C-alpha positions as a printed Julia matrix, in Angstrom:
289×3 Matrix{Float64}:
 275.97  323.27   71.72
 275.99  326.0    74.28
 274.97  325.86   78.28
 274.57  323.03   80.68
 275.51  319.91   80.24
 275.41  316.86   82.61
 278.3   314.66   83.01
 276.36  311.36   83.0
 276.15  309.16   86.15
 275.93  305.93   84.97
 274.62  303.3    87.12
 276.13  299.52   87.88
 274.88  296.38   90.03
 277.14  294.74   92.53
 278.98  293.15   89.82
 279.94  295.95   87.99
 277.14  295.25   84.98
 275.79  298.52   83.88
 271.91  298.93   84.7
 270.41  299.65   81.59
 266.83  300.72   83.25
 268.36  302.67   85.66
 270.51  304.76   83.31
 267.55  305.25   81.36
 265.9   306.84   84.5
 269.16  308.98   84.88
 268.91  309.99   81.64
 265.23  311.15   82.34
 265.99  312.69   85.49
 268.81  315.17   83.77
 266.69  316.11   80.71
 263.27  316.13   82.52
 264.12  317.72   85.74
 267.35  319.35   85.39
 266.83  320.84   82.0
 270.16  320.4    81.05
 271.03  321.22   77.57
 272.89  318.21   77.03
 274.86  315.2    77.9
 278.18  314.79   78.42
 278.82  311.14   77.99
 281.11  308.12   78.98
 283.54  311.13   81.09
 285.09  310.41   84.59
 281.81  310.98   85.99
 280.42  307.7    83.91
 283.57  306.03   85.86
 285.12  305.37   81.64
 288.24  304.45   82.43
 286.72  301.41   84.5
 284.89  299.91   81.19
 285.47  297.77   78.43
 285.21  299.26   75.29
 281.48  297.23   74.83
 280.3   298.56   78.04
 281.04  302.19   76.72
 279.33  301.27   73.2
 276.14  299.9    75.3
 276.73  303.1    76.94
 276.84  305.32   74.02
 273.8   303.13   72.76
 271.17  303.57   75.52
 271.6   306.99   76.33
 271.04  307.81   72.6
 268.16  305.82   72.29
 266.72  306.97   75.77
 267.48  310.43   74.74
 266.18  310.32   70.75
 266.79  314.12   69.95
 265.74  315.65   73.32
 269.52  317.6    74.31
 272.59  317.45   72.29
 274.93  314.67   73.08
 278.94  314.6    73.54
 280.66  311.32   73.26
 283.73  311.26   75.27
 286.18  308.76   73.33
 289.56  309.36   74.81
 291.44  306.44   75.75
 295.68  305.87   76.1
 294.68  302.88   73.46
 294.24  305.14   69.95
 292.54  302.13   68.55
 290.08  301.63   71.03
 289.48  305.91   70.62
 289.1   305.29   67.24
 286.97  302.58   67.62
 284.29  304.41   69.66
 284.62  307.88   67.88
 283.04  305.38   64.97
 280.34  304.01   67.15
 279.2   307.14   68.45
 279.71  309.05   65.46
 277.4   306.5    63.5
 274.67  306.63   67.06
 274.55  310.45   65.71
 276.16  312.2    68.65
 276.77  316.04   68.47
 280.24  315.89   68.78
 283.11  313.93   70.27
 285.12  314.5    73.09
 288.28  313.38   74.17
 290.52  313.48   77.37
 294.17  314.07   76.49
 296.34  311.39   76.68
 297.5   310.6    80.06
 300.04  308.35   82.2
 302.83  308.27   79.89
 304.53  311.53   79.88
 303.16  311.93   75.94
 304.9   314.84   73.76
 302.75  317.38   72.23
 303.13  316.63   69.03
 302.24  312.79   69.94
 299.02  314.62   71.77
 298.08  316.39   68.67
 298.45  313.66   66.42
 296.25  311.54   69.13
 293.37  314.19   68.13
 293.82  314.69   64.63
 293.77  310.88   64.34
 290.5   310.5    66.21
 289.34  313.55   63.95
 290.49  311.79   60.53
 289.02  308.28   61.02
 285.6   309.69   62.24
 284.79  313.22   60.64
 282.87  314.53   63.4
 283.71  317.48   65.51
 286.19  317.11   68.7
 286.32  319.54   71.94
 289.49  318.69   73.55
 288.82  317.7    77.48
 291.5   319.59   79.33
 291.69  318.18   83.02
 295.86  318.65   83.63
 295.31  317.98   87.45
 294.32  314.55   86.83
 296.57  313.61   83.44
 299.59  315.51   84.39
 299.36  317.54   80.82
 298.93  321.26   81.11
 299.2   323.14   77.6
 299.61  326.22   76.82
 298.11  329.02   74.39
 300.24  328.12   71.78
 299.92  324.79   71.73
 295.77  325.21   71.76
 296.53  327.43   68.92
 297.97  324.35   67.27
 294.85  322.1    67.84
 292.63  324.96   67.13
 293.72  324.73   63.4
 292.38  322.32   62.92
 288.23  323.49   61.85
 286.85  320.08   63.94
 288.25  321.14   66.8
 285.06  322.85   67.54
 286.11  323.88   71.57
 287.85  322.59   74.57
 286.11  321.55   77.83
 288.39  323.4    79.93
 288.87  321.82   83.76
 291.95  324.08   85.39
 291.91  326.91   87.76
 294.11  328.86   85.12
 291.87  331.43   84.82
 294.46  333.94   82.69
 294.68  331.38   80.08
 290.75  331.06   79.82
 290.89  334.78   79.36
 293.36  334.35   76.85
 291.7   331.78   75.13
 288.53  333.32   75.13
 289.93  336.82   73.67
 291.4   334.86   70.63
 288.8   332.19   69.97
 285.46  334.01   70.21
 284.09  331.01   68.21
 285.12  328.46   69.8
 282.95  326.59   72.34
 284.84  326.72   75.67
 282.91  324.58   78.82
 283.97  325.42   82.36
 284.85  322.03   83.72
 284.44  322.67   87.71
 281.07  323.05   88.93
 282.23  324.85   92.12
 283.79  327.91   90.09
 280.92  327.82   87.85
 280.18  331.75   87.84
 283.81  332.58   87.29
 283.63  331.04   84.33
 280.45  332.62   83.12
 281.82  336.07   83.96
 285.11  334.45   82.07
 283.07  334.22   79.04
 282.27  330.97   78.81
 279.79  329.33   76.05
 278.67  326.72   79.03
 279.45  324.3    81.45
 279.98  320.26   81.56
 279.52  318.69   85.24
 278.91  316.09   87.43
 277.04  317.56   90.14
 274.7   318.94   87.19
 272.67  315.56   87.91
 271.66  316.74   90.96
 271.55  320.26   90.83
 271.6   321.52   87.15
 268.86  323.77   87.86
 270.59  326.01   89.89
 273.39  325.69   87.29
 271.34  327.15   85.12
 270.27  329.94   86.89
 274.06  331.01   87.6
 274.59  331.45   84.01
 271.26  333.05   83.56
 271.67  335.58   86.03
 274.97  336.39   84.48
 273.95  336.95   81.54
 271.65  339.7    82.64
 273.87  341.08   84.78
 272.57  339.81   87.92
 276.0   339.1    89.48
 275.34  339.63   93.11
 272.37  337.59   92.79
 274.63  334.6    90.79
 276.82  334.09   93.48
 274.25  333.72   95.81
 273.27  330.51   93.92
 276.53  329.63   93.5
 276.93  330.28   97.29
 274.29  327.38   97.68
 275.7   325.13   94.88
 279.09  325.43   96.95
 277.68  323.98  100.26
 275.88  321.32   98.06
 279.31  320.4    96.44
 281.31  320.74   99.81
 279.01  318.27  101.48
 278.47  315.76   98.35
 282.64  316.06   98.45
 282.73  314.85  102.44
 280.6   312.25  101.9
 282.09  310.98   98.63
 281.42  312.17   95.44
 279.56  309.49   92.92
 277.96  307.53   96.03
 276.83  311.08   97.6
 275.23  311.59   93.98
 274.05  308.11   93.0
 272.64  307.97   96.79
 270.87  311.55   95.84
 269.04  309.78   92.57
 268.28  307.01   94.59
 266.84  308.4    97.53
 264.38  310.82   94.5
 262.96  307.08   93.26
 265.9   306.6    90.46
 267.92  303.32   90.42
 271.4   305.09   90.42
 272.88  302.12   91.11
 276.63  301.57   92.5
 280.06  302.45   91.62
 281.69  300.14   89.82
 284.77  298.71   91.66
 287.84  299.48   92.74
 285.62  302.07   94.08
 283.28  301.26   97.01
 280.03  301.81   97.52
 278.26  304.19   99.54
 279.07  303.8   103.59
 275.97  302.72  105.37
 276.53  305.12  107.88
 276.71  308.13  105.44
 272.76  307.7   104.01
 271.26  309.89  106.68
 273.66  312.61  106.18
 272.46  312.03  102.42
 268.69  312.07  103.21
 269.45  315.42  105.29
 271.11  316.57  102.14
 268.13  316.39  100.09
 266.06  318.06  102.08
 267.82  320.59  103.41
 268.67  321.84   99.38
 265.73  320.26   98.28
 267.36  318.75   95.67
């Protein structure tokens, strides 16, 4: 369950119907050209909390059958509706995924003893493994290293995917868990991570550029610092420019523009400005991603 793993693009038509063929070809492009070492699946970057809960079980359902063995597979449940978190930690527990994964509960202003009841819940009714998806500047909940002490009790609580510029508390973390999985959650301070101690990294950009992923934790390992942040150097202008032009379209347009039917975002957001697909071709080839 360690290194890179893709947080799956997932691609839609006009009318917000997911494409199976096309995710099929993303699923390709991630194991067959990236090399990643997994999947990270049904997560922001799969636009989740814009499905219904049987467009994230055909999700679930595809990808598993597309992938049959290849990577190791994380099935991000985590929903405000318990039931429905239930419901899929079932469904993908039964598909045979690796592990689940699930966001912590967000909008409400949830107590922590309401979040770790949310987990152990999910944990209870499905018996597989859970990495808690930590992402506090989008859900508003930021714990703290007592509190993952709490939910690291608990044995299926196998790791945390760990989105936050807190790098003290990653240290801390890492010191006192040394077997527990932790993922770096933001591709753009990849290497810090590495050098942090991480077990691997979960991303969204990894679709496009999980090669040179790869090499930054690679090159760490052996030590090859100076040389790491040169690729992470790279990755950076990648990531600054995919940013500017807007993140899933930039990426989807990226798959596309390589022969893979990406697809669209499904709506509220919008789809890729018609003015923006040069800058994307120039993109490609000027990384040659």
């Amino acid at each position: 369950m360690k290194g890179i793993f893709s947080a799956l693009l997932v691609p839609f038509d006009e009318n917000g119907a997911i494409k199976e063929q096309g995710l099929r070809e993303v699923v390709r492009q991630n194991i067959d050209q990236q090399q990643v070492d997994g999947l990270y699946v049904n997560g922001s970057s799969g636009e989740n909390f814009m499905l219904s809960t049987e467009q994230k079980k055909a999700i679930f359902k595809i990808v598993s059958e597309e992938n049959n063995g290849a990577v190791k597979l994380i099935a991000q449940v985590g929903s405000i509706n318990l039931d429905e978190a239930v419901d899929l930690g079932k469904y993908a527990t039964e598909l045979g995924y690796d592990s689940l994964s699930a966001v912590t509960p967000f909008y409400y202003k949830f107590t922590f003893e309401e979040i770790k009841n949310y987990y152990e819940t999910i944990i209870d009714a499905t018996g597989n493994n859970m990495i808690i998806y930590a992402i506090p500047a989008l859900t508003g909940v930021s714990m703290d290293l007592a509190q993952f002490d709490e939910l690291f009790q608990n044995e299926k609580v196998i790791g945390v995917k760990y989105t936050d510029g807190n790098f003290y508390l990653l240290e801390r973390l890492r010191k006192r868990y040394p077997n527990k999985l932790i993922y770096s959650g933001f591709d753009e301070m990849l290497i810090y991570g590495v050098i942090s101690g991480v077990d691997g990294a979960i991303g969204s950009t990894f679709n496009i550029n999980g090669k040179r992923a790869k090499q930054i934790m690679e090159l760490c390992h052996e030590g090859k610092v100076d040389e790491a942040y040169e690729v992470q150097h790279v990755t950076n202008d990648i990531i600054e420019k995919v940013l500017d032009l807007g993140l899933y379209q930039t990426l989807k347009e990226v798959l596309y523009i390589k022969g893979i039917d990406a697809g669209t975002c499904k709506k509220p957001m919008s789809p890729l400005d018609a003015s923006k697909k040069d800058a994307v071709k120039q993109l490609v080839h000027d990384f040659d991603l």
